[in-house]
């Protein structure tokens, strides 16, 4: 059975499922490209307001295919560099995507699988799931934005431990550290992620897009510059049709319907 990224939907949520059962849902360049394409198509669809990335058969993702990496050692370095660029294109697409993206993790998220989960806006994890930055265990350094994501989310010592030691980390510890948003019972991560998406789908899409953009810009911006960006987004959203619908519904104790 070949590796693939399956695309389905439930309500207003697109579900992207990593499927590579022979290699515990390891990801490859074809899956990176499929992920970018799926998000590009969904971005222009008013019917899709959120995205869930999950894995098949009770496993999130084991990361890269080590057999492929070993074979790439016999190729010019540019071959592996091009492969990583494909992964990084997908990671950047998720980070800048204007709609919420939620990782639903069962089993394990290892290596690039952990990086992929970290690229999402939310992580919903089964209580017994494990996460591991496996790179140092095979004499490699991170890719997929792992070092960036962890350095943004955690104190330096915690990020260093996770990346250098390569130990398996339980979902409960990552929840306590603030990396995992919600814990679900085993087998229920996807349903919990979809429930979160239902909550997000009821919000104004333009407001969520602004929040995601502002959060993405904040680490590189000065306070003065960022205050200006907040002002511009606020004014734009106030004058959006959804701004009127939201404020009116709140004042009248009604339920808003957003475009």
PDB file of C-alpha atoms in Angstrom:
ATOM      1  CA  UNK A   1       0.000   0.000   0.000  1.00  0.00           C
ATOM      2  CA  UNK A   2       1.463   3.350  -1.037  1.00  0.00           C
ATOM      3  CA  UNK A   3       1.789   6.360   1.228  1.00  0.00           C
ATOM      4  CA  UNK A   4      -0.881   8.986   0.713  1.00  0.00           C
ATOM      5  CA  UNK A   5      -2.570  11.978   2.269  1.00  0.00           C
ATOM      6  CA  UNK A   6      -6.301  11.330   2.370  1.00  0.00           C
ATOM      7  CA  UNK A   7      -8.644  14.310   2.222  1.00  0.00           C
ATOM      8  CA  UNK A   8     -12.195  14.169   3.582  1.00  0.00           C
ATOM      9  CA  UNK A   9     -14.485  16.647   5.286  1.00  0.00           C
ATOM     10  CA  UNK A  10     -16.953  16.727   8.124  1.00  0.00           C
ATOM     11  CA  UNK A  11     -19.217  19.750   8.209  1.00  0.00           C
ATOM     12  CA  UNK A  12     -17.033  22.817   7.720  1.00  0.00           C
ATOM     13  CA  UNK A  13     -13.822  21.010   8.681  1.00  0.00           C
ATOM     14  CA  UNK A  14     -11.334  19.517   6.228  1.00  0.00           C
ATOM     15  CA  UNK A  15      -9.663  16.343   7.554  1.00  0.00           C
ATOM     16  CA  UNK A  16      -6.232  15.451   6.184  1.00  0.00           C
ATOM     17  CA  UNK A  17      -5.182  11.932   7.161  1.00  0.00           C
ATOM     18  CA  UNK A  18      -1.598  10.701   6.906  1.00  0.00           C
ATOM     19  CA  UNK A  19      -1.705   7.138   5.658  1.00  0.00           C
ATOM     20  CA  UNK A  20       1.408   4.984   5.312  1.00  0.00           C
ATOM     21  CA  UNK A  21       0.654   1.878   7.409  1.00  0.00           C
ATOM     22  CA  UNK A  22       3.789  -0.038   6.426  1.00  0.00           C
ATOM     23  CA  UNK A  23       5.972   2.720   7.902  1.00  0.00           C
ATOM     24  CA  UNK A  24       3.776   3.988  10.757  1.00  0.00           C
ATOM     25  CA  UNK A  25       2.544   6.934   8.692  1.00  0.00           C
ATOM     26  CA  UNK A  26       5.993   8.214   7.779  1.00  0.00           C
ATOM     27  CA  UNK A  27       5.751  11.228   5.495  1.00  0.00           C
ATOM     28  CA  UNK A  28       7.443  11.790   2.142  1.00  0.00           C
ATOM     29  CA  UNK A  29       7.744  14.483  -0.567  1.00  0.00           C
ATOM     30  CA  UNK A  30       4.537  13.415  -2.332  1.00  0.00           C
ATOM     31  CA  UNK A  31       2.609  13.859   0.915  1.00  0.00           C
ATOM     32  CA  UNK A  32       4.190  17.283   1.497  1.00  0.00           C
ATOM     33  CA  UNK A  33       3.029  18.408  -1.939  1.00  0.00           C
ATOM     34  CA  UNK A  34      -0.436  16.936  -1.417  1.00  0.00           C
ATOM     35  CA  UNK A  35      -0.731  18.809   1.886  1.00  0.00           C
ATOM     36  CA  UNK A  36       0.146  22.125   0.274  1.00  0.00           C
ATOM     37  CA  UNK A  37      -2.313  21.498  -2.569  1.00  0.00           C
ATOM     38  CA  UNK A  38      -5.150  20.485  -0.242  1.00  0.00           C
ATOM     39  CA  UNK A  39      -4.729  23.612   1.874  1.00  0.00           C
ATOM     40  CA  UNK A  40      -4.536  25.805  -1.207  1.00  0.00           C
ATOM     41  CA  UNK A  41      -7.832  24.440  -2.524  1.00  0.00           C
ATOM     42  CA  UNK A  42      -9.541  24.706   0.880  1.00  0.00           C
ATOM     43  CA  UNK A  43      -8.346  28.272   1.438  1.00  0.00           C
ATOM     44  CA  UNK A  44     -10.619  29.573  -1.306  1.00  0.00           C
ATOM     45  CA  UNK A  45     -13.614  27.500  -0.168  1.00  0.00           C
ATOM     46  CA  UNK A  46     -16.156  29.294   2.026  1.00  0.00           C
ATOM     47  CA  UNK A  47     -17.469  25.837   2.994  1.00  0.00           C
ATOM     48  CA  UNK A  48     -14.231  25.013   4.865  1.00  0.00           C
ATOM     49  CA  UNK A  49     -13.468  26.995   8.013  1.00  0.00           C
ATOM     50  CA  UNK A  50     -10.927  24.750   9.773  1.00  0.00           C
ATOM     51  CA  UNK A  51      -8.549  21.859   9.139  1.00  0.00           C
ATOM     52  CA  UNK A  52      -7.608  18.762  11.137  1.00  0.00           C
ATOM     53  CA  UNK A  53      -4.396  16.843  10.431  1.00  0.00           C
ATOM     54  CA  UNK A  54      -4.365  13.310  11.827  1.00  0.00           C
ATOM     55  CA  UNK A  55      -2.933   9.870  11.146  1.00  0.00           C
ATOM     56  CA  UNK A  56      -4.542   6.570  10.218  1.00  0.00           C
ATOM     57  CA  UNK A  57      -4.714   3.350  12.214  1.00  0.00           C
ATOM     58  CA  UNK A  58      -4.181   4.868  15.660  1.00  0.00           C
ATOM     59  CA  UNK A  59      -0.826   6.431  14.800  1.00  0.00           C
ATOM     60  CA  UNK A  60      -0.085  10.074  14.057  1.00  0.00           C
ATOM     61  CA  UNK A  61       3.267  10.044  12.261  1.00  0.00           C
ATOM     62  CA  UNK A  62       6.664   8.385  12.713  1.00  0.00           C
ATOM     63  CA  UNK A  63       8.448  11.193  10.870  1.00  0.00           C
ATOM     64  CA  UNK A  64      10.704  10.658   7.881  1.00  0.00           C
ATOM     65  CA  UNK A  65      11.419   7.359   6.176  1.00  0.00           C
ATOM     66  CA  UNK A  66      14.877   6.343   7.438  1.00  0.00           C
ATOM     67  CA  UNK A  67      15.395   3.957   4.527  1.00  0.00           C
ATOM     68  CA  UNK A  68      14.858   6.864   2.123  1.00  0.00           C
ATOM     69  CA  UNK A  69      17.233   9.038   4.153  1.00  0.00           C
ATOM     70  CA  UNK A  70      19.876   6.314   4.078  1.00  0.00           C
ATOM     71  CA  UNK A  71      19.508   6.032   0.303  1.00  0.00           C
ATOM     72  CA  UNK A  72      19.800   9.809  -0.038  1.00  0.00           C
ATOM     73  CA  UNK A  73      23.258   9.625   1.554  1.00  0.00           C
ATOM     74  CA  UNK A  74      24.397   8.102  -1.747  1.00  0.00           C
ATOM     75  CA  UNK A  75      22.995  11.072  -3.662  1.00  0.00           C
ATOM     76  CA  UNK A  76      24.303  14.635  -3.923  1.00  0.00           C
ATOM     77  CA  UNK A  77      23.361  16.715  -0.851  1.00  0.00           C
ATOM     78  CA  UNK A  78      21.022  18.771  -3.030  1.00  0.00           C
ATOM     79  CA  UNK A  79      18.640  15.808  -3.256  1.00  0.00           C
ATOM     80  CA  UNK A  80      17.956  15.816   0.492  1.00  0.00           C
ATOM     81  CA  UNK A  81      17.939  19.611   0.590  1.00  0.00           C
ATOM     82  CA  UNK A  82      15.191  19.643  -2.039  1.00  0.00           C
ATOM     83  CA  UNK A  83      13.177  17.095  -0.042  1.00  0.00           C
ATOM     84  CA  UNK A  84      13.438  19.203   3.109  1.00  0.00           C
ATOM     85  CA  UNK A  85      12.394  22.285   1.152  1.00  0.00           C
ATOM     86  CA  UNK A  86       9.208  20.410   0.254  1.00  0.00           C
ATOM     87  CA  UNK A  87       8.519  19.664   3.911  1.00  0.00           C
ATOM     88  CA  UNK A  88       9.292  23.235   4.897  1.00  0.00           C
ATOM     89  CA  UNK A  89       6.946  24.560   2.230  1.00  0.00           C
ATOM     90  CA  UNK A  90       4.147  22.520   3.832  1.00  0.00           C
ATOM     91  CA  UNK A  91       5.116  23.680   7.329  1.00  0.00           C
ATOM     92  CA  UNK A  92       5.142  27.318   6.253  1.00  0.00           C
ATOM     93  CA  UNK A  93       1.826  26.883   4.456  1.00  0.00           C
ATOM     94  CA  UNK A  94       0.274  25.599   7.699  1.00  0.00           C
ATOM     95  CA  UNK A  95       1.814  28.400   9.769  1.00  0.00           C
ATOM     96  CA  UNK A  96       0.545  31.133   7.440  1.00  0.00           C
ATOM     97  CA  UNK A  97      -2.767  29.484   6.525  1.00  0.00           C
ATOM     98  CA  UNK A  98      -5.613  31.897   7.405  1.00  0.00           C
ATOM     99  CA  UNK A  99      -7.856  29.197   8.878  1.00  0.00           C
ATOM    100  CA  UNK A 100      -7.263  27.255  12.129  1.00  0.00           C
ATOM    101  CA  UNK A 101      -5.321  24.007  11.780  1.00  0.00           C
ATOM    102  CA  UNK A 102      -5.606  21.360  14.510  1.00  0.00           C
ATOM    103  CA  UNK A 103      -3.386  18.295  14.974  1.00  0.00           C
ATOM    104  CA  UNK A 104      -5.238  15.236  16.326  1.00  0.00           C
ATOM    105  CA  UNK A 105      -2.571  12.925  17.738  1.00  0.00           C
ATOM    106  CA  UNK A 106      -2.959   9.246  18.589  1.00  0.00           C
ATOM    107  CA  UNK A 107      -0.105   6.805  19.132  1.00  0.00           C
ATOM    108  CA  UNK A 108       3.109   8.672  18.480  1.00  0.00           C
ATOM    109  CA  UNK A 109       4.336  11.846  16.848  1.00  0.00           C
ATOM    110  CA  UNK A 110       8.045  11.355  16.172  1.00  0.00           C
ATOM    111  CA  UNK A 111      10.659  13.448  14.405  1.00  0.00           C
ATOM    112  CA  UNK A 112       9.081  15.339  11.528  1.00  0.00           C
ATOM    113  CA  UNK A 113       5.706  14.073  12.762  1.00  0.00           C
ATOM    114  CA  UNK A 114       6.252  16.023  15.979  1.00  0.00           C
ATOM    115  CA  UNK A 115       7.394  19.013  13.886  1.00  0.00           C
ATOM    116  CA  UNK A 116       4.202  18.761  11.838  1.00  0.00           C
ATOM    117  CA  UNK A 117       2.032  18.746  14.953  1.00  0.00           C
ATOM    118  CA  UNK A 118       3.911  21.773  16.322  1.00  0.00           C
ATOM    119  CA  UNK A 119       3.241  23.688  13.103  1.00  0.00           C
ATOM    120  CA  UNK A 120      -0.500  23.447  13.742  1.00  0.00           C
ATOM    121  CA  UNK A 121      -2.373  26.092  15.716  1.00  0.00           C
ATOM    122  CA  UNK A 122      -3.698  23.549  18.213  1.00  0.00           C
ATOM    123  CA  UNK A 123      -2.631  20.082  19.324  1.00  0.00           C
ATOM    124  CA  UNK A 124      -5.311  17.726  20.622  1.00  0.00           C
ATOM    125  CA  UNK A 125      -3.723  14.537  21.920  1.00  0.00           C
ATOM    126  CA  UNK A 126      -4.831  11.200  23.246  1.00  0.00           C
ATOM    127  CA  UNK A 127      -3.817  10.834  26.875  1.00  0.00           C
ATOM    128  CA  UNK A 128      -1.516   7.902  26.092  1.00  0.00           C
ATOM    129  CA  UNK A 129       0.119   9.435  23.002  1.00  0.00           C
ATOM    130  CA  UNK A 130       3.868   9.995  23.021  1.00  0.00           C
ATOM    131  CA  UNK A 131       5.998  12.638  21.355  1.00  0.00           C
ATOM    132  CA  UNK A 132       9.685  12.337  20.568  1.00  0.00           C
ATOM    133  CA  UNK A 133      12.195  14.526  18.762  1.00  0.00           C
ATOM    134  CA  UNK A 134      14.036  11.500  17.453  1.00  0.00           C
ATOM    135  CA  UNK A 135      16.670  13.348  15.415  1.00  0.00           C
ATOM    136  CA  UNK A 136      19.520  13.213  17.942  1.00  0.00           C
ATOM    137  CA  UNK A 137      18.922   9.472  18.369  1.00  0.00           C
ATOM    138  CA  UNK A 138      20.112   8.920  14.786  1.00  0.00           C
ATOM    139  CA  UNK A 139      22.826  11.628  14.735  1.00  0.00           C
ATOM    140  CA  UNK A 140      20.650  14.207  12.987  1.00  0.00           C
ATOM    141  CA  UNK A 141      19.452  17.720  13.761  1.00  0.00           C
ATOM    142  CA  UNK A 142      15.830  18.911  13.504  1.00  0.00           C
ATOM    143  CA  UNK A 143      13.851  19.940  10.455  1.00  0.00           C
ATOM    144  CA  UNK A 144      10.239  20.924   9.918  1.00  0.00           C
ATOM    145  CA  UNK A 145      10.642  23.986  12.119  1.00  0.00           C
ATOM    146  CA  UNK A 146      10.971  21.938  15.320  1.00  0.00           C
ATOM    147  CA  UNK A 147      13.710  24.052  16.846  1.00  0.00           C
ATOM    148  CA  UNK A 148      11.825  27.263  15.993  1.00  0.00           C
ATOM    149  CA  UNK A 149       8.478  26.027  17.324  1.00  0.00           C
ATOM    150  CA  UNK A 150       9.899  24.689  20.589  1.00  0.00           C
ATOM    151  CA  UNK A 151      12.033  27.765  21.171  1.00  0.00           C
ATOM    152  CA  UNK A 152       8.914  29.909  20.791  1.00  0.00           C
ATOM    153  CA  UNK A 153       6.776  27.731  23.065  1.00  0.00           C
ATOM    154  CA  UNK A 154       9.159  26.743  25.864  1.00  0.00           C
ATOM    155  CA  UNK A 155      11.990  27.983  28.058  1.00  0.00           C
ATOM    156  CA  UNK A 156      15.376  27.324  26.472  1.00  0.00           C
ATOM    157  CA  UNK A 157      16.237  24.535  28.901  1.00  0.00           C
ATOM    158  CA  UNK A 158      13.031  22.614  28.181  1.00  0.00           C
ATOM    159  CA  UNK A 159      13.397  22.988  24.408  1.00  0.00           C
ATOM    160  CA  UNK A 160      17.055  21.901  24.650  1.00  0.00           C
ATOM    161  CA  UNK A 161      16.148  18.805  26.660  1.00  0.00           C
ATOM    162  CA  UNK A 162      13.477  17.736  24.182  1.00  0.00           C
ATOM    163  CA  UNK A 163      15.721  18.235  21.142  1.00  0.00           C
ATOM    164  CA  UNK A 164      19.043  16.966  22.519  1.00  0.00           C
ATOM    165  CA  UNK A 165      17.982  14.058  24.734  1.00  0.00           C
ATOM    166  CA  UNK A 166      15.524  12.542  22.255  1.00  0.00           C
ATOM    167  CA  UNK A 167      13.408  11.026  25.035  1.00  0.00           C
ATOM    168  CA  UNK A 168       9.786  10.015  24.649  1.00  0.00           C
ATOM    169  CA  UNK A 169       7.536  12.630  26.223  1.00  0.00           C
ATOM    170  CA  UNK A 170       3.993  11.936  27.315  1.00  0.00           C
ATOM    171  CA  UNK A 171       1.047  14.045  26.256  1.00  0.00           C
ATOM    172  CA  UNK A 172       0.338  14.927  29.883  1.00  0.00           C
ATOM    173  CA  UNK A 173       3.750  16.572  30.328  1.00  0.00           C
ATOM    174  CA  UNK A 174       3.403  18.527  27.101  1.00  0.00           C
ATOM    175  CA  UNK A 175      -0.061  19.608  28.210  1.00  0.00           C
ATOM    176  CA  UNK A 176       1.426  20.873  31.475  1.00  0.00           C
ATOM    177  CA  UNK A 177       4.087  22.754  29.478  1.00  0.00           C
ATOM    178  CA  UNK A 178       1.412  24.360  27.315  1.00  0.00           C
ATOM    179  CA  UNK A 179       2.419  22.651  24.056  1.00  0.00           C
ATOM    180  CA  UNK A 180      -0.634  20.356  23.896  1.00  0.00           C
ATOM    181  CA  UNK A 181      -3.949  22.208  24.113  1.00  0.00           C
ATOM    182  CA  UNK A 182      -6.363  19.433  24.975  1.00  0.00           C
ATOM    183  CA  UNK A 183      -6.167  15.854  26.206  1.00  0.00           C
ATOM    184  CA  UNK A 184      -8.586  13.186  25.007  1.00  0.00           C
ATOM    185  CA  UNK A 185      -9.102   9.582  25.952  1.00  0.00           C
ATOM    186  CA  UNK A 186      -7.320   7.038  23.718  1.00  0.00           C
ATOM    187  CA  UNK A 187      -9.093   6.725  20.394  1.00  0.00           C
ATOM    188  CA  UNK A 188     -10.982   9.991  20.858  1.00  0.00           C
ATOM    189  CA  UNK A 189      -8.416  12.571  19.693  1.00  0.00           C
ATOM    190  CA  UNK A 190     -10.046  13.104  16.298  1.00  0.00           C
ATOM    191  CA  UNK A 191     -13.501  13.559  17.805  1.00  0.00           C
ATOM    192  CA  UNK A 192     -12.079  16.008  20.357  1.00  0.00           C
ATOM    193  CA  UNK A 193     -10.300  17.893  17.579  1.00  0.00           C
ATOM    194  CA  UNK A 194     -13.497  18.068  15.541  1.00  0.00           C
ATOM    195  CA  UNK A 195     -15.379  19.366  18.579  1.00  0.00           C
ATOM    196  CA  UNK A 196     -12.766  22.102  18.922  1.00  0.00           C
ATOM    197  CA  UNK A 197     -13.174  22.868  15.222  1.00  0.00           C
ATOM    198  CA  UNK A 198     -16.937  23.210  15.651  1.00  0.00           C
ATOM    199  CA  UNK A 199     -16.249  25.874  18.267  1.00  0.00           C
ATOM    200  CA  UNK A 200     -13.820  27.627  15.925  1.00  0.00           C
ATOM    201  CA  UNK A 201     -16.125  27.286  12.909  1.00  0.00           C
ATOM    202  CA  UNK A 202     -18.722  29.365  14.766  1.00  0.00           C
ATOM    203  CA  UNK A 203     -16.302  32.313  14.991  1.00  0.00           C
ATOM    204  CA  UNK A 204     -15.868  34.989  12.323  1.00  0.00           C
ATOM    205  CA  UNK A 205     -13.274  33.657   9.826  1.00  0.00           C
ATOM    206  CA  UNK A 206     -11.798  37.102   9.222  1.00  0.00           C
ATOM    207  CA  UNK A 207     -11.202  37.622  12.957  1.00  0.00           C
ATOM    208  CA  UNK A 208      -9.465  34.233  13.325  1.00  0.00           C
ATOM    209  CA  UNK A 209      -7.304  34.971  10.284  1.00  0.00           C
ATOM    210  CA  UNK A 210      -6.247  38.266  11.860  1.00  0.00           C
ATOM    211  CA  UNK A 211      -5.407  36.587  15.170  1.00  0.00           C
ATOM    212  CA  UNK A 212      -3.279  33.951  13.434  1.00  0.00           C
ATOM    213  CA  UNK A 213      -1.471  36.589  11.362  1.00  0.00           C
ATOM    214  CA  UNK A 214      -0.784  38.752  14.409  1.00  0.00           C
ATOM    215  CA  UNK A 215       0.552  35.802  16.399  1.00  0.00           C
ATOM    216  CA  UNK A 216       2.828  34.872  13.514  1.00  0.00           C
ATOM    217  CA  UNK A 217       4.236  38.380  13.254  1.00  0.00           C
ATOM    218  CA  UNK A 218       4.636  39.080  16.974  1.00  0.00           C
ATOM    219  CA  UNK A 219       8.010  37.373  17.652  1.00  0.00           C
ATOM    220  CA  UNK A 220       9.792  39.479  15.030  1.00  0.00           C
ATOM    221  CA  UNK A 221       8.024  42.792  15.685  1.00  0.00           C
ATOM    222  CA  UNK A 222       8.752  45.605  18.085  1.00  0.00           C
ATOM    223  CA  UNK A 223       5.918  46.557  20.423  1.00  0.00           C
ATOM    224  CA  UNK A 224       5.367  49.838  18.584  1.00  0.00           C
ATOM    225  CA  UNK A 225       5.162  48.118  15.191  1.00  0.00           C
ATOM    226  CA  UNK A 226       2.910  45.409  16.540  1.00  0.00           C
ATOM    227  CA  UNK A 227       0.532  47.892  18.128  1.00  0.00           C
ATOM    228  CA  UNK A 228       0.152  49.446  14.704  1.00  0.00           C
ATOM    229  CA  UNK A 229      -0.662  46.075  13.169  1.00  0.00           C
ATOM    230  CA  UNK A 230      -3.239  45.377  15.902  1.00  0.00           C
ATOM    231  CA  UNK A 231      -4.853  48.744  15.208  1.00  0.00           C
ATOM    232  CA  UNK A 232      -5.080  48.053  11.483  1.00  0.00           C
ATOM    233  CA  UNK A 233      -6.578  44.592  11.962  1.00  0.00           C
ATOM    234  CA  UNK A 234      -9.058  45.836  14.558  1.00  0.00           C
ATOM    235  CA  UNK A 235     -10.341  48.655  12.335  1.00  0.00           C
ATOM    236  CA  UNK A 236     -10.576  46.316   9.326  1.00  0.00           C
ATOM    237  CA  UNK A 237     -12.567  43.740  11.306  1.00  0.00           C
ATOM    238  CA  UNK A 238     -14.826  46.337  12.914  1.00  0.00           C
ATOM    239  CA  UNK A 239     -15.881  47.524   9.463  1.00  0.00           C
ATOM    240  CA  UNK A 240     -16.259  43.973   8.118  1.00  0.00           C
ATOM    241  CA  UNK A 241     -19.851  42.750   7.819  1.00  0.00           C
ATOM    242  CA  UNK A 242     -19.070  40.162  10.481  1.00  0.00           C
ATOM    243  CA  UNK A 243     -18.109  42.907  12.927  1.00  0.00           C
ATOM    244  CA  UNK A 244     -21.602  44.347  12.750  1.00  0.00           C
ATOM    245  CA  UNK A 245     -23.183  40.896  13.022  1.00  0.00           C
ATOM    246  CA  UNK A 246     -21.113  39.960  16.073  1.00  0.00           C
ATOM    247  CA  UNK A 247     -21.646  43.148  18.037  1.00  0.00           C
ATOM    248  CA  UNK A 248     -25.370  43.293  17.245  1.00  0.00           C
ATOM    249  CA  UNK A 249     -25.901  39.657  18.232  1.00  0.00           C
ATOM    250  CA  UNK A 250     -24.065  40.203  21.526  1.00  0.00           C
ATOM    251  CA  UNK A 251     -26.104  43.288  22.404  1.00  0.00           C
ATOM    252  CA  UNK A 252     -29.360  41.565  21.467  1.00  0.00           C
ATOM    253  CA  UNK A 253     -28.327  38.297  23.172  1.00  0.00           C
ATOM    254  CA  UNK A 254     -28.647  36.442  19.869  1.00  0.00           C
ATOM    255  CA  UNK A 255     -26.487  34.008  17.912  1.00  0.00           C
ATOM    256  CA  UNK A 256     -24.432  35.610  15.129  1.00  0.00           C
ATOM    257  CA  UNK A 257     -24.164  34.126  11.654  1.00  0.00           C
ATOM    258  CA  UNK A 258     -20.821  34.916  10.103  1.00  0.00           C
ATOM    259  CA  UNK A 259     -19.876  34.951   6.442  1.00  0.00           C
TER     260      UNK A 259
END
